Amino acid sequence: MAENVEIDYTLNNPDTLTKYKEAGKISQAVLETVTGWCTEGANIVELCERGDKLLEEKVASVYKGKKIPKGVGHPTTISPGPYVTPYTPLKSDAEEAARTLKAGDVIKIQLGAQIDGLGTIVCDTIIIPSHEHKDDIIPSRQADLLLATHYANELLLRLMLPPGTLAAGTDEEKAKAQAQKPYTQAQITQMLEKLVKSYDCNLVESTTCWSFERNEIEGKKKIILAPGDGVRGDGLPEVGDVWGVEMGVSLGSGKVKNFPDRATLHRRTTTTYGLKRPSSRATLSEIVKKFGTFPFSLRQLEDERAAKVGVVECVRGGVVRQYEVVGEKDNEPVARLLTTLAITKNGIQRLAAPTSPDVTQFKTDKKIEDEEILKILEQPVAKAASSKPKNKKKKKKAAKKDSKEDEGESEAEE
């Protein structure tokens, strides 16, 4: 009788990183496509549905014929203006379903794929251009917001690198670099606040980065930026970790409040509870089968109206978590980025990441002047890729062989 071999789902197993990378490619490709669909007048719920369909199609095209669970790791959400949390309206809510994108809107697009329970989530922020002026330079305050968010995100990634990860030089120099203390969460928030204030912006209250594990996008460790009252993070990044790194920046105070919109984004928990209503049991059964413990929108369930009823007891019993709709307290525009990354011995690998902005489009007179922050931003997040020694030896042997056959050709190649 064959023994059940326990699979290693850490980054020590090369197959784990391969699956993360494959899921990341899909997430990033779908994000780019959905971004292209986001134009003035486009209907938000229709864009979300199209994004989910594309995610499902692309996930279905990989690891064919293998008994590997895979699917949507995070539904497509499009959050306009002051919305902080992912926004995904329902077709059965007429007023919400009618919402369209407006020229000048600051929108956040978030989605993700998962393969074998290894999820990658990505979020980017864009400005909706008008039909008449597609190539307009982004105005100053919006430019301030996007630049502050981009550079704060880049700074955060560098502050998350474990000390000495990219150290070079003698063994003594490497040991000295590794002995340095990592940045505390309070220090990280302090430096990020200093950066965003260069652009007259503020961090969004309690923006949270989570460590990722198999079937879990809210792992044991979390970094909370600009934490609210009674809120604190726990743990620091280490080599071998996978993280969902979020950055939220506001043109307002950065303080948040609950919006009156219906909560439509949910996620199954590990809590068990005896559901009494047949509709609730049917809804939970479909959730488990389709989404496991990954986030989902009620519109992804077979019968949206029945799901709205069935999920109520699931939430009340704690077997399903409801994500409240949260926005900027001053109703000012918010920008968000989310990167899924792996921390390896060679530094940070961006598995799924937002597109780097074209800063030439941004018109602003503000800039970062803090020397310490500028110095950190100049640092790489990973070691430069280099050829393997074995490949070099092969090249040298090939070069010697060529030189014997044709000395002149060998010189040209060198």
PDB file of N, CA and C in Angstrom, residues 323-401:
ATOM      1  N   TYR A 323     -16.267  41.132   3.899  1.00  0.00           N
ATOM      2  CA  TYR A 323     -15.382  42.294   3.803  1.00  0.00           C
ATOM      3  C   TYR A 323     -16.234  43.563   3.685  1.00  0.00           C
ATOM      4  N   GLU A 324     -16.224  44.367   4.733  1.00  0.00           N
ATOM      5  CA  GLU A 324     -16.987  45.611   4.700  1.00  0.00           C
ATOM      6  C   GLU A 324     -16.402  46.565   3.659  1.00  0.00           C
ATOM      7  N   VAL A 325     -17.249  47.403   3.095  1.00  0.00           N
ATOM      8  CA  VAL A 325     -16.794  48.379   2.097  1.00  0.00           C
ATOM      9  C   VAL A 325     -16.283  49.614   2.842  1.00  0.00           C
ATOM     10  N   VAL A 326     -15.002  49.886   2.684  1.00  0.00           N
ATOM     11  CA  VAL A 326     -14.347  50.971   3.412  1.00  0.00           C
ATOM     12  C   VAL A 326     -13.791  52.000   2.436  1.00  0.00           C
ATOM     13  N   GLY A 327     -13.886  53.269   2.817  1.00  0.00           N
ATOM     14  CA  GLY A 327     -13.389  54.335   1.942  1.00  0.00           C
ATOM     15  C   GLY A 327     -12.717  55.455   2.719  1.00  0.00           C
ATOM     16  N   GLU A 328     -12.202  56.427   2.006  1.00  0.00           N
ATOM     17  CA  GLU A 328     -11.503  57.568   2.586  1.00  0.00           C
ATOM     18  C   GLU A 328     -12.495  58.472   3.312  1.00  0.00           C
ATOM     19  N   LYS A 329     -12.161  58.824   4.547  1.00  0.00           N
ATOM     20  CA  LYS A 329     -13.078  59.586   5.393  1.00  0.00           C
ATOM     21  C   LYS A 329     -13.444  60.936   4.788  1.00  0.00           C
ATOM     22  N   ASP A 330     -12.506  61.566   4.082  1.00  0.00           N
ATOM     23  CA  ASP A 330     -12.754  62.882   3.481  1.00  0.00           C
ATOM     24  C   ASP A 330     -13.294  62.771   2.055  1.00  0.00           C
ATOM     25  N   ASN A 331     -13.541  61.510   1.605  1.00  0.00           N
ATOM     26  CA  ASN A 331     -13.994  61.245   0.223  1.00  0.00           C
ATOM     27  C   ASN A 331     -12.999  61.736  -0.822  1.00  0.00           C
ATOM     28  N   GLU A 332     -11.724  61.772  -0.444  1.00  0.00           N
ATOM     29  CA  GLU A 332     -10.669  62.147  -1.379  1.00  0.00           C
ATOM     30  C   GLU A 332     -10.170  60.902  -2.114  1.00  0.00           C
ATOM     31  N   PRO A 333      -9.606  61.070  -3.330  1.00  0.00           N
ATOM     32  CA  PRO A 333      -9.107  59.920  -4.086  1.00  0.00           C
ATOM     33  C   PRO A 333      -8.003  59.154  -3.353  1.00  0.00           C
ATOM     34  N   VAL A 334      -8.045  57.842  -3.529  1.00  0.00           N
ATOM     35  CA  VAL A 334      -7.060  56.936  -2.938  1.00  0.00           C
ATOM     36  C   VAL A 334      -6.419  56.114  -4.054  1.00  0.00           C
ATOM     37  N   ALA A 335      -5.096  55.897  -3.938  1.00  0.00           N
ATOM     38  CA  ALA A 335      -4.385  55.003  -4.863  1.00  0.00           C
ATOM     39  C   ALA A 335      -3.899  53.793  -4.071  1.00  0.00           C
ATOM     40  N   ARG A 336      -3.984  52.617  -4.683  1.00  0.00           N
ATOM     41  CA  ARG A 336      -3.504  51.399  -4.042  1.00  0.00           C
ATOM     42  C   ARG A 336      -2.694  50.570  -5.022  1.00  0.00           C
ATOM     43  N   LEU A 337      -1.652  49.928  -4.504  1.00  0.00           N
ATOM     44  CA  LEU A 337      -0.875  48.959  -5.269  1.00  0.00           C
ATOM     45  C   LEU A 337      -0.778  47.699  -4.432  1.00  0.00           C
ATOM     46  N   LEU A 338      -0.746  46.541  -5.072  1.00  0.00           N
ATOM     47  CA  LEU A 338      -0.538  45.287  -4.356  1.00  0.00           C
ATOM     48  C   LEU A 338       0.374  44.407  -5.195  1.00  0.00           C
ATOM     49  N   THR A 339       1.454  43.968  -4.585  1.00  0.00           N
ATOM     50  CA  THR A 339       2.441  43.127  -5.249  1.00  0.00           C
ATOM     51  C   THR A 339       2.548  41.805  -4.507  1.00  0.00           C
ATOM     52  N   THR A 340       2.509  40.680  -5.225  1.00  0.00           N
ATOM     53  CA  THR A 340       2.823  39.393  -4.614  1.00  0.00           C
ATOM     54  C   THR A 340       4.286  39.106  -4.900  1.00  0.00           C
ATOM     55  N   LEU A 341       5.060  38.860  -3.845  1.00  0.00           N
ATOM     56  CA  LEU A 341       6.499  38.673  -4.025  1.00  0.00           C
ATOM     57  C   LEU A 341       7.009  37.490  -3.217  1.00  0.00           C
ATOM     58  N   ALA A 342       8.127  36.964  -3.672  1.00  0.00           N
ATOM     59  CA  ALA A 342       8.828  35.903  -2.953  1.00  0.00           C
ATOM     60  C   ALA A 342      10.172  36.463  -2.501  1.00  0.00           C
ATOM     61  N   ILE A 343      10.544  36.177  -1.255  1.00  0.00           N
ATOM     62  CA  ILE A 343      11.849  36.603  -0.759  1.00  0.00           C
ATOM     63  C   ILE A 343      12.783  35.399  -0.797  1.00  0.00           C
ATOM     64  N   THR A 344      13.766  35.453  -1.673  1.00  0.00           N
ATOM     65  CA  THR A 344      14.715  34.359  -1.833  1.00  0.00           C
ATOM     66  C   THR A 344      16.102  34.809  -1.376  1.00  0.00           C
ATOM     67  N   LYS A 345      17.064  33.913  -1.417  1.00  0.00           N
ATOM     68  CA  LYS A 345      18.432  34.258  -1.013  1.00  0.00           C
ATOM     69  C   LYS A 345      19.048  35.279  -1.970  1.00  0.00           C
ATOM     70  N   ASN A 346      18.435  35.436  -3.155  1.00  0.00           N
ATOM     71  CA  ASN A 346      18.926  36.413  -4.127  1.00  0.00           C
ATOM     72  C   ASN A 346      18.145  37.726  -4.099  1.00  0.00           C
ATOM     73  N   GLY A 347      17.228  37.846  -3.137  1.00  0.00           N
ATOM     74  CA  GLY A 347      16.453  39.088  -3.026  1.00  0.00           C
ATOM     75  C   GLY A 347      14.982  38.872  -3.306  1.00  0.00           C
ATOM     76  N   ILE A 348      14.332  39.928  -3.750  1.00  0.00           N
ATOM     77  CA  ILE A 348      12.883  39.904  -3.968  1.00  0.00           C
ATOM     78  C   ILE A 348      12.548  39.557  -5.417  1.00  0.00           C
ATOM     79  N   GLN A 349      11.670  38.579  -5.585  1.00  0.00           N
ATOM     80  CA  GLN A 349      11.115  38.242  -6.908  1.00  0.00           C
ATOM     81  C   GLN A 349       9.672  38.718  -6.942  1.00  0.00           C
ATOM     82  N   ARG A 350       9.364  39.615  -7.865  1.00  0.00           N
ATOM     83  CA  ARG A 350       7.985  40.092  -7.998  1.00  0.00           C
ATOM     84  C   ARG A 350       7.210  39.052  -8.819  1.00  0.00           C
ATOM     85  N   LEU A 351       6.351  38.301  -8.162  1.00  0.00           N
ATOM     86  CA  LEU A 351       5.587  37.254  -8.838  1.00  0.00           C
ATOM     87  C   LEU A 351       4.445  37.848  -9.645  1.00  0.00           C
ATOM     88  N   ALA A 352       3.790  38.854  -9.083  1.00  0.00           N
ATOM     89  CA  ALA A 352       2.730  39.594  -9.784  1.00  0.00           C
ATOM     90  C   ALA A 352       2.800  41.026  -9.272  1.00  0.00           C
ATOM     91  N   ALA A 353       3.005  41.962 -10.181  1.00  0.00           N
ATOM     92  CA  ALA A 353       3.244  43.344  -9.741  1.00  0.00           C
ATOM     93  C   ALA A 353       2.568  44.341 -10.670  1.00  0.00           C
ATOM     94  N   PRO A 354       2.177  45.512 -10.132  1.00  0.00           N
ATOM     95  CA  PRO A 354       1.609  46.566 -10.978  1.00  0.00           C
ATOM     96  C   PRO A 354       2.655  47.100 -11.950  1.00  0.00           C
ATOM     97  N   THR A 355       2.186  47.711 -13.008  1.00  0.00           N
ATOM     98  CA  THR A 355       3.085  48.270 -14.019  1.00  0.00           C
ATOM     99  C   THR A 355       3.781  49.520 -13.491  1.00  0.00           C
ATOM    100  N   SER A 356       5.076  49.650 -13.761  1.00  0.00           N
ATOM    101  CA  SER A 356       5.790  50.874 -13.365  1.00  0.00           C
ATOM    102  C   SER A 356       5.274  52.029 -14.209  1.00  0.00           C
ATOM    103  N   PRO A 357       4.916  53.152 -13.587  1.00  0.00           N
ATOM    104  CA  PRO A 357       4.327  54.266 -14.339  1.00  0.00           C
ATOM    105  C   PRO A 357       5.349  54.998 -15.198  1.00  0.00           C
ATOM    106  N   ASP A 358       4.860  55.636 -16.253  1.00  0.00           N
ATOM    107  CA  ASP A 358       5.688  56.509 -17.084  1.00  0.00           C
ATOM    108  C   ASP A 358       5.681  57.891 -16.436  1.00  0.00           C
ATOM    109  N   VAL A 359       6.730  58.187 -15.676  1.00  0.00           N
ATOM    110  CA  VAL A 359       6.744  59.428 -14.886  1.00  0.00           C
ATOM    111  C   VAL A 359       6.812  60.683 -15.753  1.00  0.00           C
ATOM    112  N   THR A 360       7.111  60.534 -17.044  1.00  0.00           N
ATOM    113  CA  THR A 360       7.150  61.716 -17.930  1.00  0.00           C
ATOM    114  C   THR A 360       5.750  62.288 -18.141  1.00  0.00           C
ATOM    115  N   GLN A 361       4.728  61.497 -17.830  1.00  0.00           N
ATOM    116  CA  GLN A 361       3.343  61.975 -17.981  1.00  0.00           C
ATOM    117  C   GLN A 361       2.878  62.791 -16.781  1.00  0.00           C
ATOM    118  N   PHE A 362       3.676  62.792 -15.729  1.00  0.00           N
ATOM    119  CA  PHE A 362       3.259  63.420 -14.480  1.00  0.00           C
ATOM    120  C   PHE A 362       3.786  64.852 -14.377  1.00  0.00           C
ATOM    121  N   LYS A 363       2.862  65.761 -14.165  1.00  0.00           N
ATOM    122  CA  LYS A 363       3.226  67.177 -14.041  1.00  0.00           C
ATOM    123  C   LYS A 363       3.090  67.597 -12.582  1.00  0.00           C
ATOM    124  N   THR A 364       4.227  67.779 -11.906  1.00  0.00           N
ATOM    125  CA  THR A 364       4.219  68.198 -10.509  1.00  0.00           C
ATOM    126  C   THR A 364       5.519  68.925 -10.185  1.00  0.00           C
ATOM    127  N   ASP A 365       5.447  69.828  -9.211  1.00  0.00           N
ATOM    128  CA  ASP A 365       6.657  70.535  -8.786  1.00  0.00           C
ATOM    129  C   ASP A 365       7.198  69.949  -7.485  1.00  0.00           C
ATOM    130  N   LYS A 366       6.619  68.833  -7.036  1.00  0.00           N
ATOM    131  CA  LYS A 366       7.048  68.214  -5.780  1.00  0.00           C
ATOM    132  C   LYS A 366       8.042  67.084  -6.053  1.00  0.00           C
ATOM    133  N   LYS A 367       8.904  66.816  -5.085  1.00  0.00           N
ATOM    134  CA  LYS A 367       9.864  65.725  -5.225  1.00  0.00           C
ATOM    135  C   LYS A 367      10.370  65.283  -3.854  1.00  0.00           C
ATOM    136  N   ILE A 368      10.989  64.115  -3.830  1.00  0.00           N
ATOM    137  CA  ILE A 368      11.563  63.574  -2.596  1.00  0.00           C
ATOM    138  C   ILE A 368      12.924  64.238  -2.373  1.00  0.00           C
ATOM    139  N   GLU A 369      13.124  64.752  -1.183  1.00  0.00           N
ATOM    140  CA  GLU A 369      14.394  65.424  -0.885  1.00  0.00           C
ATOM    141  C   GLU A 369      15.167  64.771   0.252  1.00  0.00           C
ATOM    142  N   ASP A 370      14.555  63.857   0.979  1.00  0.00           N
ATOM    143  CA  ASP A 370      15.227  63.199   2.096  1.00  0.00           C
ATOM    144  C   ASP A 370      16.361  62.305   1.574  1.00  0.00           C
ATOM    145  N   GLU A 371      17.581  62.581   1.990  1.00  0.00           N
ATOM    146  CA  GLU A 371      18.755  61.879   1.478  1.00  0.00           C
ATOM    147  C   GLU A 371      18.742  60.390   1.825  1.00  0.00           C
ATOM    148  N   GLU A 372      18.317  60.048   3.030  1.00  0.00           N
ATOM    149  CA  GLU A 372      18.283  58.638   3.439  1.00  0.00           C
ATOM    150  C   GLU A 372      17.318  57.842   2.565  1.00  0.00           C
ATOM    151  N   ILE A 373      16.137  58.418   2.310  1.00  0.00           N
ATOM    152  CA  ILE A 373      15.137  57.743   1.472  1.00  0.00           C
ATOM    153  C   ILE A 373      15.638  57.612   0.040  1.00  0.00           C
ATOM    154  N   LEU A 374      16.231  58.663  -0.496  1.00  0.00           N
ATOM    155  CA  LEU A 374      16.751  58.619  -1.870  1.00  0.00           C
ATOM    156  C   LEU A 374      17.829  57.554  -2.007  1.00  0.00           C
ATOM    157  N   LYS A 375      18.666  57.431  -0.990  1.00  0.00           N
ATOM    158  CA  LYS A 375      19.744  56.436  -1.011  1.00  0.00           C
ATOM    159  C   LYS A 375      19.172  55.018  -1.015  1.00  0.00           C
ATOM    160  N   ILE A 376      18.132  54.782  -0.206  1.00  0.00           N
ATOM    161  CA  ILE A 376      17.513  53.453  -0.166  1.00  0.00           C
ATOM    162  C   ILE A 376      16.845  53.132  -1.500  1.00  0.00           C
ATOM    163  N   LEU A 377      16.185  54.130  -2.102  1.00  0.00           N
ATOM    164  CA  LEU A 377      15.505  53.913  -3.389  1.00  0.00           C
ATOM    165  C   LEU A 377      16.478  53.554  -4.509  1.00  0.00           C
ATOM    166  N   GLU A 378      17.726  53.949  -4.377  1.00  0.00           N
ATOM    167  CA  GLU A 378      18.736  53.632  -5.394  1.00  0.00           C
ATOM    168  C   GLU A 378      19.201  52.182  -5.305  1.00  0.00           C
ATOM    169  N   GLN A 379      18.934  51.533  -4.181  1.00  0.00           N
ATOM    170  CA  GLN A 379      19.398  50.164  -3.987  1.00  0.00           C
ATOM    171  C   GLN A 379      18.544  49.172  -4.784  1.00  0.00           C
ATOM    172  N   PRO A 380      19.150  48.072  -5.259  1.00  0.00           N
ATOM    173  CA  PRO A 380      18.364  47.048  -5.966  1.00  0.00           C
ATOM    174  C   PRO A 380      17.551  46.222  -4.981  1.00  0.00           C
ATOM    175  N   VAL A 381      16.563  45.509  -5.479  1.00  0.00           N
ATOM    176  CA  VAL A 381      15.782  44.614  -4.616  1.00  0.00           C
ATOM    177  C   VAL A 381      16.237  43.164  -4.778  1.00  0.00           C
ATOM    178  N   ALA A 382      17.105  42.915  -5.759  1.00  0.00           N
ATOM    179  CA  ALA A 382      17.594  41.553  -6.000  1.00  0.00           C
ATOM    180  C   ALA A 382      18.979  41.610  -6.621  1.00  0.00           C
ATOM    181  N   LYS A 383      19.696  40.506  -6.484  1.00  0.00           N
ATOM    182  CA  LYS A 383      21.014  40.415  -7.109  1.00  0.00           C
ATOM    183  C   LYS A 383      20.857  40.372  -8.621  1.00  0.00           C
ATOM    184  N   ALA A 384      21.811  40.976  -9.314  1.00  0.00           N
ATOM    185  CA  ALA A 384      21.762  40.972 -10.782  1.00  0.00           C
ATOM    186  C   ALA A 384      21.926  39.553 -11.299  1.00  0.00           C
ATOM    187  N   ALA A 385      21.161  39.207 -12.309  1.00  0.00           N
ATOM    188  CA  ALA A 385      21.252  37.864 -12.899  1.00  0.00           C
ATOM    189  C   ALA A 385      22.601  37.693 -13.570  1.00  0.00           C
ATOM    190  N   SER A 386      23.199  36.519 -13.392  1.00  0.00           N
ATOM    191  CA  SER A 386      24.504  36.250 -14.019  1.00  0.00           C
ATOM    192  C   SER A 386      24.512  34.853 -14.591  1.00  0.00           C
ATOM    193  N   SER A 387      25.370  34.622 -15.557  1.00  0.00           N
ATOM    194  CA  SER A 387      25.463  33.300 -16.183  1.00  0.00           C
ATOM    195  C   SER A 387      26.019  32.295 -15.200  1.00  0.00           C
ATOM    196  N   LYS A 388      25.556  31.083 -15.279  1.00  0.00           N
ATOM    197  CA  LYS A 388      26.066  30.028 -14.410  1.00  0.00           C
ATOM    198  C   LYS A 388      27.463  29.623 -14.861  1.00  0.00           C
ATOM    199  N   PRO A 389      28.350  29.258 -13.923  1.00  0.00           N
ATOM    200  CA  PRO A 389      29.717  28.866 -14.269  1.00  0.00           C
ATOM    201  C   PRO A 389      29.786  27.757 -15.307  1.00  0.00           C
ATOM    202  N   LYS A 390      28.852  26.785 -15.198  1.00  0.00           N
ATOM    203  CA  LYS A 390      28.857  25.674 -16.154  1.00  0.00           C
ATOM    204  C   LYS A 390      28.653  26.171 -17.570  1.00  0.00           C
ATOM    205  N   ASN A 391      27.763  27.137 -17.742  1.00  0.00           N
ATOM    206  CA  ASN A 391      27.500  27.693 -19.066  1.00  0.00           C
ATOM    207  C   ASN A 391      28.728  28.401 -19.606  1.00  0.00           C
ATOM    208  N   LYS A 392      29.456  29.097 -18.690  1.00  0.00           N
ATOM    209  CA  LYS A 392      30.663  29.801 -19.110  1.00  0.00           C
ATOM    210  C   LYS A 392      31.703  28.828 -19.639  1.00  0.00           C
ATOM    211  N   LYS A 393      31.860  27.668 -18.935  1.00  0.00           N
ATOM    212  CA  LYS A 393      32.833  26.670 -19.356  1.00  0.00           C
ATOM    213  C   LYS A 393      32.487  26.130 -20.738  1.00  0.00           C
ATOM    214  N   LYS A 394      31.181  25.906 -20.949  1.00  0.00           N
ATOM    215  CA  LYS A 394      30.739  25.408 -22.254  1.00  0.00           C
ATOM    216  C   LYS A 394      31.054  26.397 -23.360  1.00  0.00           C
ATOM    217  N   LYS A 395      30.822  27.702 -23.039  1.00  0.00           N
ATOM    218  CA  LYS A 395      31.097  28.745 -24.022  1.00  0.00           C
ATOM    219  C   LYS A 395      32.583  28.802 -24.364  1.00  0.00           C
ATOM    220  N   LYS A 396      33.447  28.631 -23.306  1.00  0.00           N
ATOM    221  CA  LYS A 396      34.894  28.681 -23.524  1.00  0.00           C
ATOM    222  C   LYS A 396      35.346  27.525 -24.402  1.00  0.00           C
ATOM    223  N   LYS A 397      34.797  26.314 -24.140  1.00  0.00           N
ATOM    224  CA  LYS A 397      35.144  25.142 -24.945  1.00  0.00           C
ATOM    225  C   LYS A 397      34.731  25.340 -26.399  1.00  0.00           C
ATOM    226  N   ALA A 398      33.518  25.915 -26.579  1.00  0.00           N
ATOM    227  CA  ALA A 398      33.014  26.162 -27.933  1.00  0.00           C
ATOM    228  C   ALA A 398      33.896  27.178 -28.650  1.00  0.00           C
ATOM    229  N   ALA A 399      34.341  28.200 -27.904  1.00  0.00           N
ATOM    230  CA  ALA A 399      35.187  29.249 -28.491  1.00  0.00           C
ATOM    231  C   ALA A 399      36.529  28.673 -28.935  1.00  0.00           C
ATOM    232  N   LYS A 400      37.111  27.775 -28.092  1.00  0.00           N
ATOM    233  CA  LYS A 400      38.394  27.161 -28.439  1.00  0.00           C
ATOM    234  C   LYS A 400      38.271  26.312 -29.701  1.00  0.00           C
ATOM    235  N   LYS A 401      37.167  25.582 -29.783  1.00  0.00           N
ATOM    236  CA  LYS A 401      36.932  24.724 -30.951  1.00  0.00           C
ATOM    237  C   LYS A 401      36.812  25.561 -32.221  1.00  0.00           C
TER     238      LYS A 401
END
